[in-house]
Amino acid sequence: MTTETAVRDVNEIRNLNFLEEIIENDLASGKYESIMTRFPPEPNGYLHIGHAKSICLNFGLAKKYGGKTNLRFDDTNPVKEDTEYVDSIKEDIKWLGFEWAGEYYASDYFEQLYEWAEELIKKGLAYVDDQSQEEIRAGRGTVSTPGTESPYRNRSVEENLRLFREMRDGKYADGEKVLRAKIDMAHPNMLFRDPLMYRIIHASHHRTGDKWCIYPMYDYAHGECDSIEHITHSICTLEFDVHRPLYDWFIEKLGIFPSHQYEFARLNLTYTVMSKRKLLELVKNGYVSGWDDPRMPTICGIRRRGYTPESIRMFADKVGVAKRENIIDLQLMEWCVRQDLNERSNRYMAVLDPVKLTLTDWEPGKVEWFEAPLNPASPDGPCRRVPFTGELYIDRDDFMEEPPKKYFRLRPGGEVRLKYAYIVKCEEVVKDSEGNIIELKCTHDPASRPGGGEWRKVKGTIHWVSVPHAVKVEARIYDKLFTEAQMGQIPEGKDYKDYLNPDSLKVQDAFAEPALLEDNSGLAVQFERIGYFFKDPDSTPEKAVFNRTTTLKDSFRIE
Ligand code: ATP
Ligand code: MG
């Protein structure tokens, strides 16, 4: 066995992803003493689950290898950016459980970037171009034909410096001039055909105000910012791989700290759109209630839905790091939150579609209190007290008049256990004039009381609430925002909004045991046998509102 294959085998056993392998090699070879990563959001929208993946990756790698991660706002476009977004981004990263080493802004580096641009001009590697945007585009050529050189390409260094300074001083209008790198108009990589470095934008910037009217382009700014911060591993999504040579070119020509860029596949999710432009449109056009609508894939939306940071980190981990585009099943995300909440959440009983169950043999007005564990994982842990009376609600589909085989819930003449309480038997079905079931008259078996007498087993157990004690809450039942799994591949002529799910939100009243309102876990709770629900900030003292985070199982019956 060669050393190389031996190393690969060991790495396979250790299950390292390709970035971890690179970092371990870099540390082992002494290329870097410690690693430095960054998360570089553009403050032009709220973060979404794709960003969460990138955050977990960047912060996670640094944490694992004893390095650090900077938060850098990529605020090079004054037109679309806002401090509102800066604040929300910071809140979201903290919520996910990460701490950044330094908080930086690309705009902090405008002066340095400007000086380096002058340096490139002086080296004959950049020039001011007077051509219009259209002329520049046309001059680029195509993949199969070389571009044509700009008539301004061979200006002297002195002229370029003078014009560039005048650009900075505000002498020219938007679009009148640009600064371009002078590379090769016939380069096979189109990005090398004299890429733009600076453009003129007369707009107030959310941090630098009116100090600047020229702004650096992504390709020029990003690598330089990485370099200033001594970022060792600059991780971005796959579509930037063609930009990498240019990233390297600027760093090499300036002879500055050699940051390196690595690409991984962006997170795509079924039934989800993730581009900020589309998310903004959903908000602006009122398809959702806001950026934090619980159906949104934004971090604030997911949080309001009841997802936990632990579940998102688990999800990011399970998704892994791929080098090729793929689509992750939304159900994986749901699976992760179920795993986490199943372990940690408190249980309460609630009935979503009530039908009345009356015990004809119960002493009128009598109340019995049952102790029920808040979490079955610790049966001896904290309990809540659940009141039981002769007047109960059960969920409508826990009763069937003519049940199929293997239906173990309540039926005429049949028995079922009311969870934590007695076994009851259905003696009579009461209907209204239209044939709807309005009441189930039952009797109970006093000997079946848990903890008293002999334990008798029946096949079905259902949840219930006591009518006089029930608290009415609003349940918001969320489903997928879109009806199509492959939202990235919708047919031509169709718009992603054509696939909005009309049933993505159903609002209904639910009846819950009173202890629900005293829950102060801060976590989503489990409505037993139904799903996980998280208290919404729309709750008032008169009425609590609960968002369904997820069902208990994919194909659970109450939908
Ligand atoms: P969008 O295209 O959704 O508007 P963006 O790429 O413009 O997002 P940025 O604020 O520029 O958003 O991204 C910050 C970081 O998050 C970048 O490093 C980017 O590569 C990463 N990122 C954005 N979307 C995803 C995604 N879907 N999966 C993984 N990483 C992502
Ligand atoms: Mg971007």
mmCIF file of N, CA, C and O in Angstrom, residues 19-85:
data_model
loop_
_atom_site.group_PDB
_atom_site.id
_atom_site.type_symbol
_atom_site.label_atom_id
_atom_site.label_comp_id
_atom_site.label_asym_id
_atom_site.label_seq_id
_atom_site.Cartn_x
_atom_site.Cartn_y
_atom_site.Cartn_z
ATOM 1 N N LEU A 19 -12.699 19.639 2.607
ATOM 2 C CA LEU A 19 -12.136 20.853 3.207
ATOM 3 C C LEU A 19 -11.324 20.514 4.456
ATOM 4 O O LEU A 19 -10.252 21.074 4.693
ATOM 5 N N GLU A 20 -11.834 19.567 5.221
ATOM 6 C CA GLU A 20 -11.083 19.133 6.408
ATOM 7 C C GLU A 20 -9.756 18.504 6.013
ATOM 8 O O GLU A 20 -8.736 18.723 6.660
ATOM 9 N N GLU A 21 -9.803 17.762 4.915
ATOM 10 C CA GLU A 21 -8.545 17.159 4.439
ATOM 11 C C GLU A 21 -7.534 18.233 4.067
ATOM 12 O O GLU A 21 -6.363 18.153 4.426
ATOM 13 N N ILE A 22 -8.011 19.234 3.327
ATOM 14 C CA ILE A 22 -7.124 20.326 2.910
ATOM 15 C C ILE A 22 -6.543 21.019 4.136
ATOM 16 O O ILE A 22 -5.334 21.266 4.227
ATOM 17 N N ILE A 23 -7.388 21.319 5.088
ATOM 18 C CA ILE A 23 -6.935 22.050 6.276
ATOM 19 C C ILE A 23 -5.935 21.204 7.075
ATOM 20 O O ILE A 23 -4.888 21.705 7.502
ATOM 21 N N GLU A 24 -6.240 19.927 7.231
ATOM 22 C CA GLU A 24 -5.315 19.080 7.986
ATOM 23 C C GLU A 24 -3.952 19.021 7.294
ATOM 24 O O GLU A 24 -2.917 19.053 7.955
ATOM 25 N N ASN A 25 -3.988 18.935 5.964
ATOM 26 C CA ASN A 25 -2.715 18.927 5.226
ATOM 27 C C ASN A 25 -1.966 20.238 5.410
ATOM 28 O O ASN A 25 -0.752 20.250 5.611
ATOM 29 N N ASP A 26 -2.701 21.333 5.324
ATOM 30 C CA ASP A 26 -2.063 22.652 5.461
ATOM 31 C C ASP A 26 -1.457 22.851 6.845
ATOM 32 O O ASP A 26 -0.406 23.469 6.993
ATOM 33 N N LEU A 27 -2.138 22.322 7.849
ATOM 34 C CA LEU A 27 -1.599 22.449 9.205
ATOM 35 C C LEU A 27 -0.404 21.519 9.398
ATOM 36 O O LEU A 27 0.624 21.890 9.965
ATOM 37 N N ALA A 28 -0.541 20.296 8.845
ATOM 38 C CA ALA A 28 0.540 19.321 9.001
ATOM 39 C C ALA A 28 1.806 19.766 8.273
ATOM 40 O O ALA A 28 2.926 19.576 8.764
ATOM 41 N N SER A 29 1.645 20.379 7.099
ATOM 42 C CA SER A 29 2.820 20.782 6.321
ATOM 43 C C SER A 29 3.424 22.083 6.841
ATOM 44 O O SER A 29 4.467 22.519 6.360
ATOM 45 N N GLY A 30 2.746 22.720 7.778
ATOM 46 C CA GLY A 30 3.245 23.972 8.328
ATOM 47 C C GLY A 30 2.955 25.175 7.451
ATOM 48 O O GLY A 30 3.460 26.262 7.687
ATOM 49 N N LYS A 31 2.098 24.969 6.440
ATOM 50 C CA LYS A 31 1.730 26.089 5.571
ATOM 51 C C LYS A 31 1.096 27.208 6.407
ATOM 52 O O LYS A 31 1.344 28.385 6.192
ATOM 53 N N TYR A 32 0.250 26.803 7.330
ATOM 54 C CA TYR A 32 -0.317 27.779 8.266
ATOM 55 C C TYR A 32 -0.170 27.243 9.682
ATOM 56 O O TYR A 32 -0.252 26.036 9.900
ATOM 57 N N GLU A 33 0.009 28.174 10.619
ATOM 58 C CA GLU A 33 0.046 27.749 12.012
ATOM 59 C C GLU A 33 -1.353 27.541 12.558
ATOM 60 O O GLU A 33 -1.614 26.665 13.365
ATOM 61 N N SER A 34 -2.236 28.415 12.140
ATOM 62 C CA SER A 34 -3.633 28.224 12.528
ATOM 63 C C SER A 34 -4.490 28.745 11.381
ATOM 64 O O SER A 34 -4.000 29.491 10.521
ATOM 65 N N ILE A 35 -5.731 28.334 11.395
ATOM 66 C CA ILE A 35 -6.546 28.717 10.247
ATOM 67 C C ILE A 35 -7.490 29.866 10.593
ATOM 68 O O ILE A 35 -7.832 30.100 11.743
ATOM 69 N N MET A 36 -7.880 30.554 9.545
ATOM 70 C CA MET A 36 -8.757 31.703 9.684
ATOM 71 C C MET A 36 -9.785 31.612 8.566
ATOM 72 O O MET A 36 -9.410 31.531 7.390
ATOM 73 N N THR A 37 -11.060 31.588 8.931
ATOM 74 C CA THR A 37 -12.111 31.575 7.912
ATOM 75 C C THR A 37 -12.947 32.842 8.081
ATOM 76 O O THR A 37 -12.731 33.612 9.015
ATOM 77 N N ARG A 38 -13.875 33.045 7.184
ATOM 78 C CA ARG A 38 -14.760 34.211 7.318
ATOM 79 C C ARG A 38 -16.123 33.852 6.765
ATOM 80 O O ARG A 38 -16.259 32.982 5.908
ATOM 81 N N PHE A 39 -17.121 34.538 7.280
ATOM 82 C CA PHE A 39 -18.445 34.457 6.677
ATOM 83 C C PHE A 39 -18.741 35.842 6.114
ATOM 84 O O PHE A 39 -18.739 36.824 6.853
ATOM 85 N N PRO A 40 -18.939 35.948 4.779
ATOM 86 C CA PRO A 40 -18.999 37.268 4.130
ATOM 87 C C PRO A 40 -20.363 37.651 3.551
ATOM 88 O O PRO A 40 -20.508 37.769 2.341
ATOM 89 N N PRO A 41 -21.386 37.825 4.374
ATOM 90 C CA PRO A 41 -22.698 38.139 3.790
ATOM 91 C C PRO A 41 -22.757 39.550 3.216
ATOM 92 O O PRO A 41 -22.107 40.461 3.725
ATOM 93 N N GLU A 42 -23.556 39.677 2.183
ATOM 94 C CA GLU A 42 -23.859 41.011 1.686
ATOM 95 C C GLU A 42 -25.103 41.467 2.448
ATOM 96 O O GLU A 42 -26.115 40.767 2.451
ATOM 97 N N PRO A 43 -25.043 42.618 3.119
ATOM 98 C CA PRO A 43 -26.213 43.017 3.929
ATOM 99 C C PRO A 43 -27.342 43.566 3.073
ATOM 100 O O PRO A 43 -27.717 44.727 3.179
ATOM 101 N N ASN A 44 -27.876 42.717 2.206
ATOM 102 C CA ASN A 44 -28.951 43.152 1.307
ATOM 103 C C ASN A 44 -30.184 42.283 1.462
ATOM 104 O O ASN A 44 -31.029 42.218 0.582
ATOM 105 N N GLY A 45 -30.272 41.563 2.575
ATOM 106 C CA GLY A 45 -31.445 40.725 2.810
ATOM 107 C C GLY A 45 -31.216 39.927 4.080
ATOM 108 O O GLY A 45 -30.158 40.054 4.713
ATOM 109 N N TYR A 46 -32.217 39.140 4.428
ATOM 110 C CA TYR A 46 -32.092 38.298 5.615
ATOM 111 C C TYR A 46 -31.414 36.984 5.253
ATOM 112 O O TYR A 46 -31.529 36.523 4.119
ATOM 113 N N LEU A 47 -30.755 36.406 6.202
ATOM 114 C CA LEU A 47 -30.064 35.141 5.935
ATOM 115 C C LEU A 47 -31.070 34.001 5.799
ATOM 116 O O LEU A 47 -32.101 33.985 6.465
ATOM 117 N N HIS A 48 -30.738 33.062 4.945
ATOM 118 C CA HIS A 48 -31.588 31.888 4.779
ATOM 119 C C HIS A 48 -30.820 30.620 5.144
ATOM 120 O O HIS A 48 -29.656 30.670 5.547
ATOM 121 N N ILE A 49 -31.491 29.502 4.981
ATOM 122 C CA ILE A 49 -30.924 28.230 5.438
ATOM 123 C C ILE A 49 -29.637 27.884 4.667
ATOM 124 O O ILE A 49 -28.748 27.216 5.196
ATOM 125 N N GLY A 50 -29.529 28.386 3.436
ATOM 126 C CA GLY A 50 -28.280 28.197 2.685
ATOM 127 C C GLY A 50 -27.123 28.906 3.377
ATOM 128 O O GLY A 50 -26.017 28.364 3.496
ATOM 129 N N HIS A 51 -27.392 30.122 3.838
ATOM 130 C CA HIS A 51 -26.368 30.839 4.589
ATOM 131 C C HIS A 51 -26.039 30.107 5.883
ATOM 132 O O HIS A 51 -24.889 30.074 6.308
ATOM 133 N N ALA A 52 -27.071 29.525 6.487
ATOM 134 C CA ALA A 52 -26.836 28.788 7.736
ATOM 135 C C ALA A 52 -25.834 27.661 7.490
ATOM 136 O O ALA A 52 -24.948 27.401 8.310
ATOM 137 N N LYS A 53 -25.986 27.021 6.332
ATOM 138 C CA LYS A 53 -25.038 25.955 5.967
ATOM 139 C C LYS A 53 -23.620 26.534 5.899
ATOM 140 O O LYS A 53 -22.659 25.962 6.427
ATOM 141 N N SER A 54 -23.495 27.672 5.244
ATOM 142 C CA SER A 54 -22.186 28.303 5.091
ATOM 143 C C SER A 54 -21.621 28.758 6.448
ATOM 144 O O SER A 54 -20.421 28.614 6.712
ATOM 145 N N ILE A 55 -22.484 29.263 7.302
ATOM 146 C CA ILE A 55 -22.053 29.689 8.645
ATOM 147 C C ILE A 55 -21.544 28.490 9.441
ATOM 148 O O ILE A 55 -20.462 28.521 10.035
ATOM 149 N N CYS A 56 -22.330 27.420 9.437
ATOM 150 C CA CYS A 56 -21.936 26.223 10.200
ATOM 151 C C CYS A 56 -20.612 25.687 9.669
ATOM 152 O O CYS A 56 -19.778 25.212 10.428
ATOM 153 N N LEU A 57 -20.433 25.772 8.358
ATOM 154 C CA LEU A 57 -19.212 25.262 7.759
ATOM 155 C C LEU A 57 -18.015 26.128 8.147
ATOM 156 O O LEU A 57 -17.003 25.622 8.656
ATOM 157 N N ASN A 58 -18.117 27.426 7.941
ATOM 158 C CA ASN A 58 -16.985 28.312 8.219
ATOM 159 C C ASN A 58 -16.632 28.354 9.707
ATOM 160 O O ASN A 58 -15.465 28.213 10.081
ATOM 161 N N PHE A 59 -17.646 28.545 10.534
ATOM 162 C CA PHE A 59 -17.383 28.599 11.975
ATOM 163 C C PHE A 59 -17.016 27.214 12.507
ATOM 164 O O PHE A 59 -16.172 27.084 13.379
ATOM 165 N N GLY A 60 -17.678 26.208 11.931
ATOM 166 C CA GLY A 60 -17.436 24.838 12.397
ATOM 167 C C GLY A 60 -15.999 24.393 12.129
ATOM 168 O O GLY A 60 -15.351 23.788 12.988
ATOM 169 N N LEU A 61 -15.491 24.692 10.933
ATOM 170 C CA LEU A 61 -14.119 24.291 10.598
ATOM 171 C C LEU A 61 -13.114 25.002 11.502
ATOM 172 O O LEU A 61 -12.177 24.376 12.020
ATOM 173 N N ALA A 62 -13.311 26.305 11.702
ATOM 174 C CA ALA A 62 -12.377 27.051 12.539
ATOM 175 C C ALA A 62 -12.393 26.488 13.965
ATOM 176 O O ALA A 62 -11.343 26.284 14.581
ATOM 177 N N LYS A 63 -13.582 26.204 14.436
ATOM 178 C CA LYS A 63 -13.712 25.681 15.801
ATOM 179 C C LYS A 63 -12.991 24.340 15.921
ATOM 180 O O LYS A 63 -12.226 24.113 16.855
ATOM 181 N N LYS A 64 -13.234 23.482 14.933
ATOM 182 C CA LYS A 64 -12.653 22.146 14.977
ATOM 183 C C LYS A 64 -11.134 22.189 14.977
ATOM 184 O O LYS A 64 -10.487 21.371 15.631
ATOM 185 N N TYR A 65 -10.562 23.172 14.244
ATOM 186 C CA TYR A 65 -9.103 23.196 14.128
ATOM 187 C C TYR A 65 -8.463 24.326 14.922
ATOM 188 O O TYR A 65 -7.349 24.757 14.625
ATOM 189 N N GLY A 66 -9.177 24.806 15.915
ATOM 190 C CA GLY A 66 -8.597 25.813 16.808
ATOM 191 C C GLY A 66 -8.319 27.147 16.146
ATOM 192 O O GLY A 66 -7.450 27.898 16.594
ATOM 193 N N GLY A 67 -9.037 27.430 15.061
ATOM 194 C CA GLY A 67 -8.838 28.706 14.375
ATOM 195 C C GLY A 67 -9.917 29.710 14.729
ATOM 196 O O GLY A 67 -10.606 29.570 15.740
ATOM 197 N N LYS A 68 -10.032 30.714 13.888
ATOM 198 C CA LYS A 68 -11.010 31.771 14.145
ATOM 199 C C LYS A 68 -11.798 32.095 12.879
ATOM 200 O O LYS A 68 -11.343 31.817 11.775
ATOM 201 N N THR A 69 -12.940 32.727 13.104
ATOM 202 C CA THR A 69 -13.782 33.119 11.972
ATOM 203 C C THR A 69 -14.164 34.583 12.106
ATOM 204 O O THR A 69 -14.593 35.009 13.177
ATOM 205 N N ASN A 70 -13.982 35.322 11.038
ATOM 206 C CA ASN A 70 -14.440 36.711 11.023
ATOM 207 C C ASN A 70 -15.814 36.804 10.397
ATOM 208 O O ASN A 70 -16.169 36.021 9.513
ATOM 209 N N LEU A 71 -16.550 37.788 10.852
ATOM 210 C CA LEU A 71 -17.776 38.158 10.171
ATOM 211 C C LEU A 71 -17.440 39.387 9.343
ATOM 212 O O LEU A 71 -16.977 40.395 9.879
ATOM 213 N N ARG A 72 -17.581 39.248 8.039
ATOM 214 C CA ARG A 72 -17.291 40.413 7.205
ATOM 215 C C ARG A 72 -18.476 40.753 6.315
ATOM 216 O O ARG A 72 -18.909 39.938 5.504
ATOM 217 N N PHE A 73 -18.989 41.941 6.488
ATOM 218 C CA PHE A 73 -20.074 42.383 5.637
ATOM 219 C C PHE A 73 -19.497 42.845 4.316
ATOM 220 O O PHE A 73 -18.614 43.689 4.275
ATOM 221 N N ASP A 74 -20.010 42.222 3.267
ATOM 222 C CA ASP A 74 -19.525 42.514 1.934
ATOM 223 C C ASP A 74 -20.371 43.672 1.393
ATOM 224 O O ASP A 74 -21.280 43.480 0.592
ATOM 225 N N ASP A 75 -20.081 44.870 1.910
ATOM 226 C CA ASP A 75 -20.977 46.007 1.622
ATOM 227 C C ASP A 75 -20.390 46.923 0.556
ATOM 228 O O ASP A 75 -20.121 48.088 0.802
ATOM 229 N N THR A 76 -20.201 46.352 -0.627
ATOM 230 C CA THR A 76 -19.583 47.136 -1.692
ATOM 231 C C THR A 76 -20.607 47.732 -2.654
ATOM 232 O O THR A 76 -20.240 48.398 -3.603
ATOM 233 N N ASN A 77 -21.883 47.442 -2.411
ATOM 234 C CA ASN A 77 -22.915 48.019 -3.274
ATOM 235 C C ASN A 77 -23.884 48.849 -2.441
ATOM 236 O O ASN A 77 -24.770 48.297 -1.800
ATOM 237 N N PRO A 78 -23.719 50.184 -2.440
ATOM 238 C CA PRO A 78 -24.494 51.031 -1.528
ATOM 239 C C PRO A 78 -25.994 51.013 -1.822
ATOM 240 O O PRO A 78 -26.793 51.330 -0.959
ATOM 241 N N VAL A 79 -26.356 50.606 -3.037
ATOM 242 C CA VAL A 79 -27.753 50.773 -3.443
ATOM 243 C C VAL A 79 -28.693 49.802 -2.736
ATOM 244 O O VAL A 79 -29.815 50.141 -2.373
ATOM 245 N N LYS A 80 -28.215 48.573 -2.512
ATOM 246 C CA LYS A 80 -29.135 47.551 -2.009
ATOM 247 C C LYS A 80 -28.973 47.257 -0.515
ATOM 248 O O LYS A 80 -29.672 46.434 0.039
ATOM 249 N N GLU A 81 -28.037 47.947 0.111
ATOM 250 C CA GLU A 81 -27.668 47.520 1.456
ATOM 251 C C GLU A 81 -28.240 48.406 2.557
ATOM 252 O O GLU A 81 -28.516 49.569 2.351
ATOM 253 N N ASP A 82 -28.365 47.814 3.740
ATOM 254 C CA ASP A 82 -29.038 48.522 4.814
ATOM 255 C C ASP A 82 -28.593 47.997 6.181
ATOM 256 O O ASP A 82 -28.279 46.825 6.315
ATOM 257 N N THR A 83 -28.595 48.875 7.182
ATOM 258 C CA THR A 83 -28.212 48.431 8.537
ATOM 259 C C THR A 83 -29.233 47.477 9.146
ATOM 260 O O THR A 83 -28.900 46.676 9.995
ATOM 261 N N GLU A 84 -30.479 47.570 8.699
ATOM 262 C CA GLU A 84 -31.490 46.627 9.183
ATOM 263 C C GLU A 84 -31.009 45.193 8.948
ATOM 264 O O GLU A 84 -31.151 44.312 9.799
ATOM 265 N N TYR A 85 -30.416 44.983 7.782
ATOM 266 C CA TYR A 85 -29.938 43.649 7.436
ATOM 267 C C TYR A 85 -28.709 43.276 8.255
ATOM 268 O O TYR A 85 -28.551 42.125 8.663
#
